[in-house]
CSV table of C-alpha atoms in Angstrom, one decimal:
chain,number,residue,atom,x,y,z
A,1,UNK,CA,-29.1,-56.0,21.5
A,2,UNK,CA,-26.3,-55.8,24.1
A,3,UNK,CA,-23.8,-56.5,21.3
A,4,UNK,CA,-25.2,-53.6,19.3
A,5,UNK,CA,-25.0,-51.3,22.2
A,6,UNK,CA,-21.4,-52.4,22.9
A,7,UNK,CA,-20.4,-51.8,19.4
A,8,UNK,CA,-22.1,-48.3,19.4
A,9,UNK,CA,-20.2,-47.5,22.6
A,10,UNK,CA,-16.9,-48.5,21.1
A,11,UNK,CA,-17.5,-46.4,18.0
A,12,UNK,CA,-18.5,-43.4,20.0
A,13,UNK,CA,-15.4,-43.8,22.2
A,14,UNK,CA,-13.2,-44.1,19.1
A,15,UNK,CA,-14.8,-41.0,17.5
A,16,UNK,CA,-14.3,-39.0,20.8
A,17,UNK,CA,-10.7,-40.2,21.0
A,18,UNK,CA,-10.0,-39.1,17.4
A,19,UNK,CA,-11.6,-35.7,18.1
A,20,UNK,CA,-9.4,-35.3,21.2
A,21,UNK,CA,-6.4,-36.3,19.3
A,22,UNK,CA,-7.2,-33.7,16.6
A,23,UNK,CA,-7.7,-31.0,19.2
A,24,UNK,CA,-4.5,-32.1,21.0
A,25,UNK,CA,-2.6,-31.9,17.7
A,26,UNK,CA,-4.0,-28.5,17.0
A,27,UNK,CA,-3.1,-27.4,20.6
A,28,UNK,CA,0.4,-28.6,20.2
A,29,UNK,CA,0.9,-26.9,16.8
A,30,UNK,CA,-0.6,-23.6,18.0
A,31,UNK,CA,1.3,-23.7,21.3
A,32,UNK,CA,4.5,-23.4,19.3
A,33,UNK,CA,3.3,-20.0,18.2
A,34,UNK,CA,2.6,-18.9,21.8
A,35,UNK,CA,4.4,-15.6,22.5
A,36,UNK,CA,6.4,-15.2,25.7
A,37,UNK,CA,4.7,-12.0,26.4
A,38,UNK,CA,1.8,-10.0,25.0
A,39,UNK,CA,2.4,-6.3,24.2
A,40,UNK,CA,-0.1,-3.9,25.6
A,41,UNK,CA,-2.8,-2.6,23.2
A,42,UNK,CA,-1.6,1.0,23.3
A,43,UNK,CA,1.5,-0.1,21.2
A,44,UNK,CA,-0.9,-1.6,18.7
A,45,UNK,CA,-3.0,1.5,18.5
A,46,UNK,CA,0.3,3.5,18.0
A,47,UNK,CA,1.2,1.4,15.0
A,48,UNK,CA,-2.3,1.7,13.6
A,49,UNK,CA,-2.1,5.5,14.0
A,50,UNK,CA,1.1,5.5,12.0
A,51,UNK,CA,-0.6,3.5,9.3
A,52,UNK,CA,-3.6,5.8,9.2
A,53,UNK,CA,-1.3,8.9,8.9
A,54,UNK,CA,0.6,7.1,6.1
A,55,UNK,CA,-2.7,6.5,4.4
A,56,UNK,CA,-3.4,10.2,4.7
A,57,UNK,CA,0.0,11.3,3.3
A,58,UNK,CA,-0.5,9.0,0.3
A,59,UNK,CA,-3.8,10.7,-0.5
A,60,UNK,CA,-2.3,14.2,0.0
A,61,UNK,CA,0.7,13.1,-2.1
A,62,UNK,CA,-1.7,12.1,-4.9
A,63,UNK,CA,-3.4,15.4,-4.8
A,64,UNK,CA,0.0,17.2,-4.9
A,65,UNK,CA,0.9,15.2,-8.0
A,66,UNK,CA,-2.4,15.7,-9.7
A,67,UNK,CA,-2.4,19.5,-9.1
A,68,UNK,CA,1.2,19.6,-10.4
A,69,UNK,CA,2.3,21.2,-7.1
A,70,UNK,CA,5.2,18.9,-6.2
A,71,UNK,CA,7.9,21.2,-7.6
A,72,UNK,CA,6.7,24.4,-6.0
A,73,UNK,CA,9.2,24.2,-3.1
A,74,UNK,CA,12.7,24.0,-4.6
A,75,UNK,CA,14.7,23.3,-1.4
A,76,UNK,CA,14.6,21.1,1.6
A,77,UNK,CA,15.0,22.4,5.1
A,78,UNK,CA,13.8,20.1,7.8
A,79,UNK,CA,13.3,22.8,10.5
A,80,UNK,CA,13.2,26.1,8.6
A,81,UNK,CA,10.8,24.6,6.0
A,82,UNK,CA,8.1,24.1,8.7
A,83,UNK,CA,7.3,27.8,8.6
A,84,UNK,CA,5.5,28.9,5.4
A,85,UNK,CA,6.0,32.5,4.0
A,86,UNK,CA,4.0,35.1,6.0
A,87,UNK,CA,4.8,38.5,4.7
A,88,UNK,CA,4.5,39.8,1.1
A,89,UNK,CA,8.3,40.0,1.0
A,90,UNK,CA,8.7,36.4,2.0
A,91,UNK,CA,6.2,35.2,-0.6
A,92,UNK,CA,7.9,37.2,-3.3
A,93,UNK,CA,11.3,35.7,-2.3
A,94,UNK,CA,9.8,32.1,-2.4
A,95,UNK,CA,8.2,32.8,-5.8
A,96,UNK,CA,11.5,34.1,-7.2
A,97,UNK,CA,13.2,30.8,-6.2
A,98,UNK,CA,10.5,28.9,-8.1
A,99,UNK,CA,11.0,31.0,-11.2
A,100,UNK,CA,14.6,29.9,-11.6
A,101,UNK,CA,13.6,26.3,-12.4
A,102,UNK,CA,12.3,24.6,-15.6
A,103,UNK,CA,8.7,24.1,-14.5
A,104,UNK,CA,8.0,27.8,-14.3
A,105,UNK,CA,10.1,28.6,-17.4
A,106,UNK,CA,8.5,25.9,-19.6
A,107,UNK,CA,5.0,25.4,-18.2
A,108,UNK,CA,4.0,28.1,-15.9
A,109,UNK,CA,5.5,31.3,-17.3
A,110,UNK,CA,3.1,34.1,-16.4
A,111,UNK,CA,1.8,32.4,-13.3
A,112,UNK,CA,0.6,34.9,-10.7
A,113,UNK,CA,1.6,35.0,-7.0
A,114,UNK,CA,-1.8,33.8,-5.9
A,115,UNK,CA,-1.6,30.8,-8.2
A,116,UNK,CA,1.8,30.0,-6.9
A,117,UNK,CA,0.5,30.1,-3.3
A,118,UNK,CA,-2.1,27.5,-4.1
A,119,UNK,CA,0.4,24.9,-5.4
A,120,UNK,CA,2.9,25.9,-2.7
A,121,UNK,CA,0.4,24.9,0.1
A,122,UNK,CA,-0.3,21.5,-1.4
A,123,UNK,CA,3.4,20.6,-1.3
A,124,UNK,CA,4.0,22.3,2.1
A,125,UNK,CA,1.0,20.3,3.5
A,126,UNK,CA,2.5,17.1,2.1
A,127,UNK,CA,5.9,17.8,3.7
A,128,UNK,CA,4.4,18.8,7.0
A,129,UNK,CA,2.4,15.6,7.2
A,130,UNK,CA,5.6,13.7,6.6
A,131,UNK,CA,7.2,15.5,9.5
A,132,UNK,CA,4.2,14.8,11.7
A,133,UNK,CA,4.5,11.1,10.9
A,134,UNK,CA,8.2,11.2,11.9
A,135,UNK,CA,7.3,12.8,15.2
A,136,UNK,CA,4.4,10.5,15.9
A,137,UNK,CA,6.7,7.5,15.4
A,138,UNK,CA,9.8,8.7,17.2
A,139,UNK,CA,8.3,10.2,20.4
A,140,UNK,CA,6.0,7.4,21.4
A,141,UNK,CA,8.5,4.8,20.2
A,142,UNK,CA,11.2,6.2,22.5
A,143,UNK,CA,8.8,6.2,25.4
A,144,UNK,CA,7.7,2.6,24.8
A,145,UNK,CA,11.3,1.4,24.4
A,146,UNK,CA,12.4,3.2,27.6
A,147,UNK,CA,9.5,1.6,29.6
A,148,UNK,CA,10.4,-1.8,28.3
A,149,UNK,CA,7.0,-2.2,26.6
A,150,UNK,CA,8.3,-3.7,23.3
A,151,UNK,CA,9.2,-7.3,22.8
A,152,UNK,CA,12.3,-8.1,20.7
A,153,UNK,CA,10.0,-8.9,17.7
A,154,UNK,CA,8.0,-5.7,18.0
A,155,UNK,CA,11.2,-3.7,18.6
A,156,UNK,CA,12.8,-5.1,15.5
A,157,UNK,CA,9.7,-4.4,13.4
A,158,UNK,CA,9.6,-0.8,14.8
A,159,UNK,CA,13.2,-0.2,13.9
A,160,UNK,CA,12.6,-1.4,10.3
A,161,UNK,CA,9.5,0.8,10.0
A,162,UNK,CA,11.4,3.8,11.5
A,163,UNK,CA,14.2,3.2,9.0
A,164,UNK,CA,11.8,3.2,6.1
A,165,UNK,CA,10.2,6.4,7.3
A,166,UNK,CA,13.6,8.1,7.4
A,167,UNK,CA,14.5,6.7,4.0
A,168,UNK,CA,11.1,7.8,2.6
A,169,UNK,CA,11.9,11.4,3.5
A,170,UNK,CA,15.2,11.3,1.7
A,171,UNK,CA,13.7,9.5,-1.2
A,172,UNK,CA,11.0,12.2,-1.5
A,173,UNK,CA,13.6,15.0,-1.9
A,174,UNK,CA,15.6,12.8,-4.3
A,175,UNK,CA,12.4,12.5,-6.4
A,176,UNK,CA,11.7,16.3,-6.4
A,177,UNK,CA,15.3,17.0,-7.5
A,178,UNK,CA,14.7,15.0,-10.6
A,179,UNK,CA,12.1,17.6,-11.7
A,180,UNK,CA,14.4,20.5,-11.0
A,181,UNK,CA,17.1,19.4,-13.3
A,182,UNK,CA,18.3,22.3,-15.5
A,183,UNK,CA,19.1,19.9,-18.3
A,184,UNK,CA,15.4,19.8,-19.1
A,185,UNK,CA,15.8,23.3,-20.5
A,186,UNK,CA,18.2,21.9,-23.2
A,187,UNK,CA,16.0,18.9,-24.1
A,188,UNK,CA,13.6,19.5,-27.0
A,189,UNK,CA,10.0,18.7,-26.1
A,190,UNK,CA,10.9,17.9,-22.5
A,191,UNK,CA,8.2,18.3,-19.8
A,192,UNK,CA,9.4,19.3,-16.3
A,193,UNK,CA,8.2,16.5,-14.0
A,194,UNK,CA,9.7,14.1,-11.6
A,195,UNK,CA,11.2,10.8,-12.7
A,196,UNK,CA,8.6,8.2,-12.9
A,197,UNK,CA,11.1,5.7,-11.5
A,198,UNK,CA,11.6,7.8,-8.4
A,199,UNK,CA,7.9,8.4,-8.1
A,200,UNK,CA,7.2,4.7,-8.2
A,201,UNK,CA,9.9,4.1,-5.6
A,202,UNK,CA,8.4,6.8,-3.4
A,203,UNK,CA,4.9,5.4,-3.6
A,204,UNK,CA,6.2,1.8,-3.1
A,205,UNK,CA,8.1,2.9,0.0
A,206,UNK,CA,5.0,4.5,1.5
A,207,UNK,CA,3.0,1.3,0.8
A,208,UNK,CA,5.7,-0.7,2.6
A,209,UNK,CA,5.6,1.6,5.6
A,210,UNK,CA,1.8,1.4,5.7
A,211,UNK,CA,1.9,-2.4,5.4
A,212,UNK,CA,4.5,-2.8,8.1
A,213,UNK,CA,2.6,-0.6,10.6
A,214,UNK,CA,-0.8,-1.9,9.8
A,215,UNK,CA,0.2,-5.6,10.1
A,216,UNK,CA,2.2,-5.0,13.3
A,217,UNK,CA,-0.7,-3.2,14.9
A,218,UNK,CA,-3.1,-6.0,14.0
A,219,UNK,CA,-0.7,-8.6,15.3
A,220,UNK,CA,-0.3,-6.8,18.7
A,221,UNK,CA,-4.1,-6.4,19.1
A,222,UNK,CA,-4.9,-9.9,18.1
A,223,UNK,CA,-2.3,-11.5,20.5
A,224,UNK,CA,-3.7,-9.4,23.3
A,225,UNK,CA,-7.3,-10.3,22.5
A,226,UNK,CA,-6.5,-14.0,22.4
A,227,UNK,CA,-4.6,-13.7,25.7
A,228,UNK,CA,-7.8,-12.3,27.3
A,229,UNK,CA,-10.0,-15.0,25.8
A,230,UNK,CA,-10.7,-18.6,26.6
A,231,UNK,CA,-8.3,-21.5,25.9
A,232,UNK,CA,-11.1,-23.6,24.2
A,233,UNK,CA,-12.1,-20.7,21.9
A,234,UNK,CA,-8.5,-20.2,20.8
A,235,UNK,CA,-8.1,-23.9,20.0
A,236,UNK,CA,-11.4,-24.1,18.2
A,237,UNK,CA,-10.6,-21.1,16.0
A,238,UNK,CA,-7.1,-22.3,15.4
A,239,UNK,CA,-8.4,-25.7,14.3
A,240,UNK,CA,-10.7,-24.0,11.8
A,241,UNK,CA,-7.8,-21.9,10.5
A,242,UNK,CA,-5.5,-24.9,10.2
A,243,UNK,CA,-7.9,-26.8,8.1
A,244,UNK,CA,-5.8,-28.3,5.2
A,245,UNK,CA,-8.6,-27.3,2.8
A,246,UNK,CA,-7.7,-23.7,3.4
A,247,UNK,CA,-4.1,-24.0,2.4
A,248,UNK,CA,-4.7,-23.1,-1.3
A,249,UNK,CA,-7.1,-20.3,-0.2
A,250,UNK,CA,-4.4,-18.8,2.1
A,251,UNK,CA,-1.8,-18.9,-0.7
A,252,UNK,CA,-4.2,-17.2,-3.1
A,253,UNK,CA,-4.8,-14.4,-0.5
A,254,UNK,CA,-1.0,-13.8,-0.3
A,255,UNK,CA,-0.9,-13.7,-4.1
A,256,UNK,CA,-3.6,-11.0,-4.2
A,257,UNK,CA,-1.7,-8.8,-1.8
A,258,UNK,CA,1.3,-9.0,-4.2
A,259,UNK,CA,-0.9,-8.3,-7.2
A,260,UNK,CA,-2.5,-5.2,-5.6
A,261,UNK,CA,0.9,-3.9,-4.7
A,262,UNK,CA,2.3,-4.4,-8.2
A,263,UNK,CA,-0.7,-2.8,-9.8
A,264,UNK,CA,-0.4,0.2,-7.5
A,265,UNK,CA,3.3,0.6,-8.5
A,266,UNK,CA,2.3,0.4,-12.2
A,267,UNK,CA,-0.2,3.2,-11.5
A,268,UNK,CA,2.7,5.3,-10.3
A,269,UNK,CA,4.3,5.0,-13.7
A,270,UNK,CA,1.0,6.0,-15.3
A,271,UNK,CA,0.9,9.1,-13.1
A,272,UNK,CA,4.6,9.9,-13.6
A,273,UNK,CA,4.2,9.9,-17.4
A,274,UNK,CA,0.7,11.4,-17.5
A,275,UNK,CA,-0.2,8.2,-19.3
A,276,UNK,CA,-3.8,8.6,-18.2
A,277,UNK,CA,-4.3,11.4,-20.6
A,278,UNK,CA,-4.2,9.1,-23.7
A,279,UNK,CA,-6.6,6.4,-24.9
A,280,UNK,CA,-9.4,7.7,-22.7
A,281,UNK,CA,-11.7,4.8,-23.4
A,282,UNK,CA,-12.4,1.4,-21.9
A,283,UNK,CA,-12.2,-1.5,-22.4
A,284,UNK,CA,-10.7,-0.8,-25.9
A,285,UNK,CA,-7.7,1.3,-26.8
A,286,UNK,CA,-8.2,3.0,-30.2
A,287,UNK,CA,-11.0,0.6,-31.0
A,288,UNK,CA,-8.8,-2.4,-30.3
A,289,UNK,CA,-8.2,-4.7,-27.3
A,290,UNK,CA,-4.5,-3.6,-27.4
A,291,UNK,CA,-2.7,-0.8,-29.3
A,292,UNK,CA,-0.6,-1.5,-32.4
A,293,UNK,CA,2.7,-3.3,-31.7
A,294,UNK,CA,4.7,-0.3,-33.1
A,295,UNK,CA,3.1,1.9,-30.4
A,296,UNK,CA,3.7,-0.6,-27.6
A,297,UNK,CA,7.3,-1.0,-28.6
A,298,UNK,CA,8.3,2.2,-30.2
A,299,UNK,CA,11.8,2.3,-31.6
A,300,UNK,CA,12.4,5.9,-30.5
A,301,UNK,CA,13.1,4.5,-27.1
A,302,UNK,CA,16.1,2.7,-28.4
A,303,UNK,CA,19.2,4.8,-27.8
A,304,UNK,CA,21.9,5.1,-30.4
A,305,UNK,CA,24.5,2.4,-30.2
A,306,UNK,CA,22.4,0.4,-27.7
A,307,UNK,CA,21.2,-3.2,-27.8
A,308,UNK,CA,17.7,-3.0,-29.4
A,309,UNK,CA,16.4,-5.5,-26.8
A,310,UNK,CA,17.2,-3.0,-24.0
A,311,UNK,CA,15.3,-0.3,-25.8
A,312,UNK,CA,12.3,-2.5,-26.2
A,313,UNK,CA,12.3,-3.2,-22.4
A,314,UNK,CA,12.6,0.6,-21.8
A,315,UNK,CA,9.2,0.9,-23.5
A,316,UNK,CA,7.7,-0.9,-20.4
A,317,UNK,CA,8.6,2.0,-18.2
A,318,UNK,CA,9.1,5.1,-20.5
A,319,UNK,CA,6.4,4.7,-23.1
A,320,UNK,CA,3.0,6.2,-22.2
A,321,UNK,CA,1.1,3.7,-24.3
A,322,UNK,CA,2.9,0.7,-22.9
A,323,UNK,CA,2.7,1.9,-19.3
A,324,UNK,CA,-1.1,2.4,-19.6
A,325,UNK,CA,-1.6,-0.9,-21.2
A,326,UNK,CA,0.5,-2.6,-18.5
A,327,UNK,CA,-1.7,-1.0,-15.8
A,328,UNK,CA,-4.9,-2.1,-17.5
A,329,UNK,CA,-3.6,-5.7,-17.8
A,330,UNK,CA,-2.5,-5.8,-14.1
A,331,UNK,CA,-5.7,-4.2,-12.9
A,332,UNK,CA,-7.8,-6.7,-14.9
A,333,UNK,CA,-5.7,-9.6,-13.6
A,334,UNK,CA,-6.1,-8.4,-10.0
A,335,UNK,CA,-9.8,-8.0,-10.3
A,336,UNK,CA,-10.1,-11.4,-11.9
A,337,UNK,CA,-8.0,-13.0,-9.1
A,338,UNK,CA,-10.2,-11.3,-6.4
A,339,UNK,CA,-13.4,-12.4,-8.1
A,340,UNK,CA,-12.1,-16.0,-8.5
A,341,UNK,CA,-11.1,-16.1,-4.8
A,342,UNK,CA,-14.5,-14.8,-3.8
A,343,UNK,CA,-16.3,-17.5,-5.9
A,344,UNK,CA,-14.0,-20.2,-4.5
A,345,UNK,CA,-14.7,-19.1,-1.0
A,346,UNK,CA,-18.4,-19.8,-1.4
A,347,UNK,CA,-17.7,-23.5,-1.2
A,348,UNK,CA,-15.5,-23.3,1.9
A,349,UNK,CA,-16.3,-23.4,5.5
A,350,UNK,CA,-14.7,-20.2,6.8
A,351,UNK,CA,-14.6,-18.5,10.2
A,352,UNK,CA,-17.0,-15.5,10.2
A,353,UNK,CA,-14.1,-12.9,10.3
A,354,UNK,CA,-12.4,-14.5,7.3
A,355,UNK,CA,-15.7,-14.6,5.4
A,356,UNK,CA,-16.2,-10.9,6.2
A,357,UNK,CA,-12.7,-10.2,4.9
A,358,UNK,CA,-13.4,-11.9,1.5
A,359,UNK,CA,-16.7,-10.1,1.1
A,360,UNK,CA,-15.1,-6.7,1.9
A,361,UNK,CA,-12.2,-7.4,-0.5
A,362,UNK,CA,-14.6,-8.2,-3.3
A,363,UNK,CA,-16.7,-5.0,-2.7
A,364,UNK,CA,-13.7,-2.7,-2.6
A,365,UNK,CA,-12.2,-4.3,-5.8
A,366,UNK,CA,-15.5,-3.5,-7.6
A,367,UNK,CA,-15.4,0.1,-6.4
A,368,UNK,CA,-11.7,0.5,-7.4
A,369,UNK,CA,-12.3,-0.8,-10.9
A,370,UNK,CA,-15.2,1.6,-11.3
A,371,UNK,CA,-13.0,4.5,-10.1
A,372,UNK,CA,-10.2,3.5,-12.4
A,373,UNK,CA,-12.4,3.4,-15.5
A,374,UNK,CA,-14.1,6.7,-14.5
A,375,UNK,CA,-10.7,8.4,-13.9
A,376,UNK,CA,-9.6,7.3,-17.4
A,377,UNK,CA,-12.8,8.3,-19.2
A,378,UNK,CA,-12.9,11.8,-17.6
A,379,UNK,CA,-9.2,12.4,-18.3
A,380,UNK,CA,-8.0,12.2,-14.7
A,381,UNK,CA,-9.8,15.0,-12.8
A,382,UNK,CA,-8.2,15.7,-9.4
A,383,UNK,CA,-11.2,14.4,-7.5
A,384,UNK,CA,-11.4,11.0,-9.3
A,385,UNK,CA,-7.6,10.6,-9.5
A,386,UNK,CA,-7.2,11.2,-5.8
A,387,UNK,CA,-10.1,8.8,-5.0
A,388,UNK,CA,-8.5,6.1,-7.2
A,389,UNK,CA,-5.2,6.4,-5.4
A,390,UNK,CA,-6.9,6.2,-2.1
A,391,UNK,CA,-8.8,3.2,-3.4
A,392,UNK,CA,-5.6,1.4,-4.2
A,393,UNK,CA,-4.5,1.6,-0.6
A,394,UNK,CA,-8.0,0.7,0.6
A,395,UNK,CA,-7.9,-2.4,-1.6
A,396,UNK,CA,-4.4,-3.3,-0.2
A,397,UNK,CA,-5.8,-2.8,3.3
A,398,UNK,CA,-8.6,-5.3,2.8
A,399,UNK,CA,-6.2,-7.8,1.2
A,400,UNK,CA,-3.9,-7.4,4.2
A,401,UNK,CA,-6.7,-7.9,6.6
A,402,UNK,CA,-7.8,-11.1,4.8
A,403,UNK,CA,-4.2,-12.4,4.9
A,404,UNK,CA,-3.9,-11.5,8.6
A,405,UNK,CA,-7.3,-13.1,9.5
A,406,UNK,CA,-6.1,-16.5,8.4
A,407,UNK,CA,-2.8,-16.5,10.4
A,408,UNK,CA,-2.4,-19.1,13.2
A,409,UNK,CA,-3.5,-17.8,16.5
A,410,UNK,CA,-1.3,-18.1,19.6
A,411,UNK,CA,-2.9,-19.8,22.6
A,412,UNK,CA,-2.4,-17.7,25.7
A,413,UNK,CA,-3.0,-19.5,29.1
A,414,UNK,CA,-1.5,-16.9,31.4
A,415,UNK,CA,0.7,-14.7,29.3
A,416,UNK,CA,2.2,-11.8,31.2
A,417,UNK,CA,1.6,-8.3,29.8
A,418,UNK,CA,4.7,-6.3,28.9
């Protein structure tokens, strides 16, 4: 009897020692991630505000593209361009400028002044929101920097985001210029529109700004929250997040972020080529799972004297049929990946906030697929097209949140606030 009790005591002691060792190991590994200082929440909210404004400009930009308003303002003036025409004379002057370029001459000849005002205000609103983002970034950023409220890491991130915002403005005008090219008048069958390559770069840059600001904001607020919480809570949560069984799950979540981003960029090529106006059916294309090979790889995209292989690759980005097919494949792949991750997560022990992230990601993915199919079937109406573009960024947001929710947490004992 005494021997049994002694053995039981030894076993319990060993188990307790192992548990302590595991927690100590977790504490040591997490302590390495402990920041020297915690940035105040106001800086995190500033970053989230920038990300929210970027979300807004992506949606407005989608509406501008869908209403074919992007070429209505034919010059770029950072300060002067803030003021829209007021008098009849100013409106006539602005309209006359527009009439000198291919879009009016080829597509909109006979447009009235009132019709021009409508497309003008879409583009003007898009540009004004871009200016507002610049001001919302620069002014608070200078204040925080002057007050020493940014750590080196956050300051470095802020500089990168600020550089991307400036680059995005220049890239936007570079994109618009591609649709104002007079050479379009001399090209048979040409449609005045911006380069799909520049459009994709413009959208991709906006997504990078959004991602940078959103993730930086979450990092700041998470670090602050942990610093105000208990040491034991931090260690317990860190132990759950550092479970080796979650390693594959974390890798898959990172892969989904990349897939969502790539699918959104492929959507920019669809928009740039108006490829959503063909094959308005789903899941088939012309009654088949995929179009004929001679449509996917059309020889007309092979330039004279050029290596035929290069022309075949050009189909991937210049051919409406191929571009739409690529977007379908990427969208289906992304949805399949999200669904697989969701099903895989059912068998895992996940912290509540990670479980919430998986569930939200699955729900938004279903909505986005539905929006995409409806947009195609109804031949890209402005309302559905805009909702689909907003949905892509919403899906990216949920994927980013899931990725962030599984990051190692810093343990804050008494971390000073900066």
